[in-house]
PDB file of C-alpha atoms in Angstrom:
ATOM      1  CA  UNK A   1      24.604  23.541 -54.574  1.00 63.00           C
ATOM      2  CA  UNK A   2      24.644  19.391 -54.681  1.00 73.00           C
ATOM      3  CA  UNK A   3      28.387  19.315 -54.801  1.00 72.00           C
ATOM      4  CA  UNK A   4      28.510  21.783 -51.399  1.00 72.00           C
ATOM      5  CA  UNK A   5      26.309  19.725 -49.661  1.00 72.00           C
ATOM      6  CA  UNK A   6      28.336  16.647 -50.210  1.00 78.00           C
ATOM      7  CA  UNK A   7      31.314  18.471 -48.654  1.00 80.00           C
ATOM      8  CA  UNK A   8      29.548  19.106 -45.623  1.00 77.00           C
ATOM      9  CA  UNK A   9      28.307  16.171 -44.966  1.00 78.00           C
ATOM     10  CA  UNK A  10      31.846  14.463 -45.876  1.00 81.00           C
ATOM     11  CA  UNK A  11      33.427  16.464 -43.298  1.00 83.00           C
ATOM     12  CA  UNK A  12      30.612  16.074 -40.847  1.00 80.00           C
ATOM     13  CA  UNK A  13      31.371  12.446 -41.133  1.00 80.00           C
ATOM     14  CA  UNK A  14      35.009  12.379 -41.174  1.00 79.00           C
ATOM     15  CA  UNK A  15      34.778  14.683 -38.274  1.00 83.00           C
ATOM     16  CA  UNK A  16      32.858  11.889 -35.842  1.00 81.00           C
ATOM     17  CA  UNK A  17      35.297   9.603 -37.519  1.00 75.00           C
ATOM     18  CA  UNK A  18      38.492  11.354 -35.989  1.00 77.00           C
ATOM     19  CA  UNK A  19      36.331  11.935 -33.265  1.00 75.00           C
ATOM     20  CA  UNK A  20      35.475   8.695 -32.539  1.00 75.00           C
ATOM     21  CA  UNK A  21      38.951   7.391 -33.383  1.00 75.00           C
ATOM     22  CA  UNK A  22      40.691   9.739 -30.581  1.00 77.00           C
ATOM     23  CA  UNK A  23      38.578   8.691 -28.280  1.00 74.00           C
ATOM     24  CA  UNK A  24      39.208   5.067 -28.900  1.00 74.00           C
ATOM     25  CA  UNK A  25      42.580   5.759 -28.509  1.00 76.00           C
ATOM     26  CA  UNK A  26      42.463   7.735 -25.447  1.00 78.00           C
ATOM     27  CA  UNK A  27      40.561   3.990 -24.038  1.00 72.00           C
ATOM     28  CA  UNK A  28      43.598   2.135 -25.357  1.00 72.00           C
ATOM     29  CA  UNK A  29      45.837   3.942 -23.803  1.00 72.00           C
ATOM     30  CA  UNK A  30      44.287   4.211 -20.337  1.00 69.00           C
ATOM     31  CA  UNK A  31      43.681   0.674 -20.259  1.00 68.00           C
ATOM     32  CA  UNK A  32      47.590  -0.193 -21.391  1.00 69.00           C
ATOM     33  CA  UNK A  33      48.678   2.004 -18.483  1.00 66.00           C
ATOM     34  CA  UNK A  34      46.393   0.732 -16.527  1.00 60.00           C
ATOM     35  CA  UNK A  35      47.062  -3.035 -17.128  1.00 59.00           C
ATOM     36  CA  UNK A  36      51.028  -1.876 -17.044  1.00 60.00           C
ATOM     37  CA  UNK A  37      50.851  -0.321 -13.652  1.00 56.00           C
ATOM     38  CA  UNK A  38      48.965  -3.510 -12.662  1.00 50.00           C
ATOM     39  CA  UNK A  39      51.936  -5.670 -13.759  1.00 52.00           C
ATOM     40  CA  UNK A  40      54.264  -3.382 -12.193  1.00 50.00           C
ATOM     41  CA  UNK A  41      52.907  -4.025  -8.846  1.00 47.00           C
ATOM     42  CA  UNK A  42      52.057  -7.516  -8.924  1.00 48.00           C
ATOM     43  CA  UNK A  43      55.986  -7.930  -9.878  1.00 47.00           C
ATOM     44  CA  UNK A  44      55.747  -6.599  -6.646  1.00 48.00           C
ATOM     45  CA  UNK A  45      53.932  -8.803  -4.677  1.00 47.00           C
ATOM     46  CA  UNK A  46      51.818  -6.453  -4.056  1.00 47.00           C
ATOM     47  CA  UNK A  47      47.885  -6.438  -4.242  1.00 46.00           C
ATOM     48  CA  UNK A  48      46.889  -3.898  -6.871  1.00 45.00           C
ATOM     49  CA  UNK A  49      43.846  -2.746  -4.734  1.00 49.00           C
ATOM     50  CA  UNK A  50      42.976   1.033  -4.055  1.00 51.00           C
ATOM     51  CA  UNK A  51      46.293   2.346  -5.332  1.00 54.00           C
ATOM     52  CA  UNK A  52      45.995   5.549  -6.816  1.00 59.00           C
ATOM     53  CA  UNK A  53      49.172   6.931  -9.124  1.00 55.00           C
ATOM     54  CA  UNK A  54      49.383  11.066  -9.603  1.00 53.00           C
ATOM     55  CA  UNK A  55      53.010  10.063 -11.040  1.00 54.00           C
ATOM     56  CA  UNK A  56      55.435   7.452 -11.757  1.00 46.00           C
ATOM     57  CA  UNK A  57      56.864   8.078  -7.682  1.00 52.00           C
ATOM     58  CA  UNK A  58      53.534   9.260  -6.418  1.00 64.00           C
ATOM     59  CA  UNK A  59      51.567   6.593  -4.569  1.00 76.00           C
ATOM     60  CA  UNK A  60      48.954   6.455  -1.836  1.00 81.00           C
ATOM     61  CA  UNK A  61      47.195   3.191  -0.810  1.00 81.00           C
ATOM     62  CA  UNK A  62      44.027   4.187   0.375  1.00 87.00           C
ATOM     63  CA  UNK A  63      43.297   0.502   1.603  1.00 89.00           C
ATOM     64  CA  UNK A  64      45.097   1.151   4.992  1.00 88.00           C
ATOM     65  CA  UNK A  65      43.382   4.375   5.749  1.00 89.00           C
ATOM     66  CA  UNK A  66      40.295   1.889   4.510  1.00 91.00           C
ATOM     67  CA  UNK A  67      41.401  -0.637   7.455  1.00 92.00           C
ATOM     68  CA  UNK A  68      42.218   2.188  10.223  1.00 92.00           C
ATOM     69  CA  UNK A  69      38.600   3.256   9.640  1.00 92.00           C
ATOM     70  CA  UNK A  70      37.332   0.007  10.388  1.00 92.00           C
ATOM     71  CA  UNK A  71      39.803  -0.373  13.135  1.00 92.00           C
ATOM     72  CA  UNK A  72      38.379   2.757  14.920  1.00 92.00           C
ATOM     73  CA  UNK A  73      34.506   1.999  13.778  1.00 91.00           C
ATOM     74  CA  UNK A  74      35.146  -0.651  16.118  1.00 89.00           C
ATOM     75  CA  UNK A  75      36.786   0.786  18.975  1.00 89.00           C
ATOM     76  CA  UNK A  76      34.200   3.680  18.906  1.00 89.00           C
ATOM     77  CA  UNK A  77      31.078   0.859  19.157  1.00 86.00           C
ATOM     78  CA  UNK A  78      33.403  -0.854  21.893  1.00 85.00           C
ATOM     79  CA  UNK A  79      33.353   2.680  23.697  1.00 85.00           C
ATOM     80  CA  UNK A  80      29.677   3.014  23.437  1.00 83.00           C
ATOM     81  CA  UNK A  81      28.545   0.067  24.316  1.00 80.00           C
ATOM     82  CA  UNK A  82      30.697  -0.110  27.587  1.00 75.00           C
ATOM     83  CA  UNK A  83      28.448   2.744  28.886  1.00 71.00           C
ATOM     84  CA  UNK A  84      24.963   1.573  27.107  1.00 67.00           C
ATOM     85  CA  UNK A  85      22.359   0.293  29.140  1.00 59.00           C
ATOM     86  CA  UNK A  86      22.175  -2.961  28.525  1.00 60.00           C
ATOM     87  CA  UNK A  87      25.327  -4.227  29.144  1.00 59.00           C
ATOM     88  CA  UNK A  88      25.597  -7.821  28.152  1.00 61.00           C
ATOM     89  CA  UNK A  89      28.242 -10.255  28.073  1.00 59.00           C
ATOM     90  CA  UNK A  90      29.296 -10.510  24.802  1.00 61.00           C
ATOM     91  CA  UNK A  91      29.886  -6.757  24.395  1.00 57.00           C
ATOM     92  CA  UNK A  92      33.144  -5.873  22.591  1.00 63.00           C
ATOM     93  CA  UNK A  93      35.976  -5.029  25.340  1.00 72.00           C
ATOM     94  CA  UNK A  94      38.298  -2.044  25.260  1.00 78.00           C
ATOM     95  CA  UNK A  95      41.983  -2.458  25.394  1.00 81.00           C
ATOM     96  CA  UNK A  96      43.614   1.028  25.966  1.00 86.00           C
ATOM     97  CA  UNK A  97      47.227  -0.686  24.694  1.00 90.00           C
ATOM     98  CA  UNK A  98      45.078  -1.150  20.940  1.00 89.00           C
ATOM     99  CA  UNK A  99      43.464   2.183  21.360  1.00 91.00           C
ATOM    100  CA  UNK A 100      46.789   3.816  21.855  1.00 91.00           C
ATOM    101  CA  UNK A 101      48.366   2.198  18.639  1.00 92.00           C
ATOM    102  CA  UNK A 102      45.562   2.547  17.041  1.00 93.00           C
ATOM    103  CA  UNK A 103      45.757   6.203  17.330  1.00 93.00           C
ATOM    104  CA  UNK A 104      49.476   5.885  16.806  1.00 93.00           C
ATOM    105  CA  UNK A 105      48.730   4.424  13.412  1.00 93.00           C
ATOM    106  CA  UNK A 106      45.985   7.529  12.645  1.00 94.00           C
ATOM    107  CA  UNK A 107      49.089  10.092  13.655  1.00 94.00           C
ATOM    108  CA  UNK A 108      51.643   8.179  11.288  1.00 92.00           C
ATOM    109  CA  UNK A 109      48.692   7.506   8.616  1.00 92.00           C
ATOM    110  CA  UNK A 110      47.540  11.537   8.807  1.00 92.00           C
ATOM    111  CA  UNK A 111      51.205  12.313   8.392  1.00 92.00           C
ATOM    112  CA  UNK A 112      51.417  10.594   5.184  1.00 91.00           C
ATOM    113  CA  UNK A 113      47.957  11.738   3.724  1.00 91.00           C
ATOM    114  CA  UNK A 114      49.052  15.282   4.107  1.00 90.00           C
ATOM    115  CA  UNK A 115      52.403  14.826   2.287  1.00 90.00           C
ATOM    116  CA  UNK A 116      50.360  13.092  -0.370  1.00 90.00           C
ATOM    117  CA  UNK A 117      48.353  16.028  -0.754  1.00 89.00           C
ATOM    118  CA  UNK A 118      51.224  18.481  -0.661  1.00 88.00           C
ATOM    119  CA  UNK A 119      52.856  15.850  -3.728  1.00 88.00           C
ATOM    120  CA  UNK A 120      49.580  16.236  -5.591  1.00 87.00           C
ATOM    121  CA  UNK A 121      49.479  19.702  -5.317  1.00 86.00           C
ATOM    122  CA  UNK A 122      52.628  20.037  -6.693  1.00 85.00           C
ATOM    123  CA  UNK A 123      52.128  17.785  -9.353  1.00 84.00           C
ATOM    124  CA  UNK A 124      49.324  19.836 -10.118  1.00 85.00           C
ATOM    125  CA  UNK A 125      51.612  22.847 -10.012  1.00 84.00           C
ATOM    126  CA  UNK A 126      49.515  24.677  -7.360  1.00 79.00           C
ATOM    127  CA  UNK A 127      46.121  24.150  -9.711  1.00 86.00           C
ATOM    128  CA  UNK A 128      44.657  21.100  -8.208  1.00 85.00           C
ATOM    129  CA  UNK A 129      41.301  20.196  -9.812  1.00 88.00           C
ATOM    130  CA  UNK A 130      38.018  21.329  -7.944  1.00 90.00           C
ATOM    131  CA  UNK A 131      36.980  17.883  -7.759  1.00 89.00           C
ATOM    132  CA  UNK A 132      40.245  16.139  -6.098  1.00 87.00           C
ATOM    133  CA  UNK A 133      40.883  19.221  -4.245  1.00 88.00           C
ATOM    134  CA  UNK A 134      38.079  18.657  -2.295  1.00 92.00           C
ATOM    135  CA  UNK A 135      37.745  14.821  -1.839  1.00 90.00           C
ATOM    136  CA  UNK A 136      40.948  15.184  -0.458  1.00 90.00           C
ATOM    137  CA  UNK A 137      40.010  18.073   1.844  1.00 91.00           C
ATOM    138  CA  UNK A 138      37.094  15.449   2.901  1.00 93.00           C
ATOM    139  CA  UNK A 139      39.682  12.413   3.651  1.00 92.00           C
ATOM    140  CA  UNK A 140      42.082  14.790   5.564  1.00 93.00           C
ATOM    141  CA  UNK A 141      38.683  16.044   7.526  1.00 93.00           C
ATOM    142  CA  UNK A 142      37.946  12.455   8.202  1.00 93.00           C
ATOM    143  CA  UNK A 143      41.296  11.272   9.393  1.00 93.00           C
ATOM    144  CA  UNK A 144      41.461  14.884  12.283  1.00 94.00           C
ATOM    145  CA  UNK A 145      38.116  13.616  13.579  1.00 94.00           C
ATOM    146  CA  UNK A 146      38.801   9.890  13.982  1.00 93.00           C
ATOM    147  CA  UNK A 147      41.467  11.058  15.993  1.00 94.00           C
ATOM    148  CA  UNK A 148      39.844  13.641  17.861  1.00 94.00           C
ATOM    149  CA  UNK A 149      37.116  11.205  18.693  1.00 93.00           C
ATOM    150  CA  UNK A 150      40.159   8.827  19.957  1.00 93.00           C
ATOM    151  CA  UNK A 151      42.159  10.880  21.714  1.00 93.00           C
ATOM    152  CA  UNK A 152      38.328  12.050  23.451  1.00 92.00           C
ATOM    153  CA  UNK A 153      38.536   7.926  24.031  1.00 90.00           C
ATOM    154  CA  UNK A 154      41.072   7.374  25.265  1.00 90.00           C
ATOM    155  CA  UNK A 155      41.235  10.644  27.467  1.00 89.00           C
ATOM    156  CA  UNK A 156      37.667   9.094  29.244  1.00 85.00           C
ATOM    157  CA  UNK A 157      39.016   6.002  30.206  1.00 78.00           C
TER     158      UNK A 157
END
């Protein structure tokens, strides 16, 4: 009865052992490929900032979509405050030659989000994860109404 118990509680512990080692690991490894794909780009001269790598070819950088969004956070306070009610001086002026590459840049920049999503999908083989699925659904939803609101800009000016 002694000796049995022993055995369990060996294998209990060398189970959590192996456990504990795969998961250690699985941390190595991440943070190798991590630190590689780091080195990779700075060989680059690129910033490694917001890059996100499905694949070895598959890349998106959300930092621009980042920087459109500001972009057009300011145009759209630029808008409103041209028909507030008090109007000051040092409001922010509209320039319909920015607005219009501005939206340009949301066209070309919606463009390339959707082929990254069609790339991740197939990566995926058709399965995407609930999770990505969806925050990509949500960036895609964000990108149609920053240019709706735009075009809606630019078509009351």
């Amino acid at each position: 009865m002694n000796v049995a118990m022993n055995i369990k509680k060996s294998i209990r512990n060398l189970t959590i052992v192996a456990v504990l080692l795969a998961v250690g690991w699985q941390a190595f490894s991440v943070s190798r490929n991590h630190e590689q794909g780091l080195a990779s780009l700075d060989r680059k001269g690129v910033e490694p900032s917001f890059v996100v790598i499905t694949s070895t070819d598959d890349r998106y950088d959300y930092e621009r979509m980042l920087l459109l969004l500001a972009k057009y956070k300011d145009l759209k306070a630029a808008y409103h405050a041209k028909y507030a009610d008090d109007v000051s001086d040092s409001a922010p002026r509209l320039d319909i030659k920015e607005l219009k590459e501005v939206l340009a840049d949301f066209y070309r920049e919606k463009e390339c989000f959707e082929r990254y999503a069609l790339r991740v999908k197939y990566f995926y083989k058709g399965d995407v994860p609930r999770k990505r699925a969806r925050s990509l659904g949500n960036y895609l939803k964000i990108l149609e109404k920053a240019t709706r609101d735009l075009e809606k800009i630019l078509r009351y000016l």
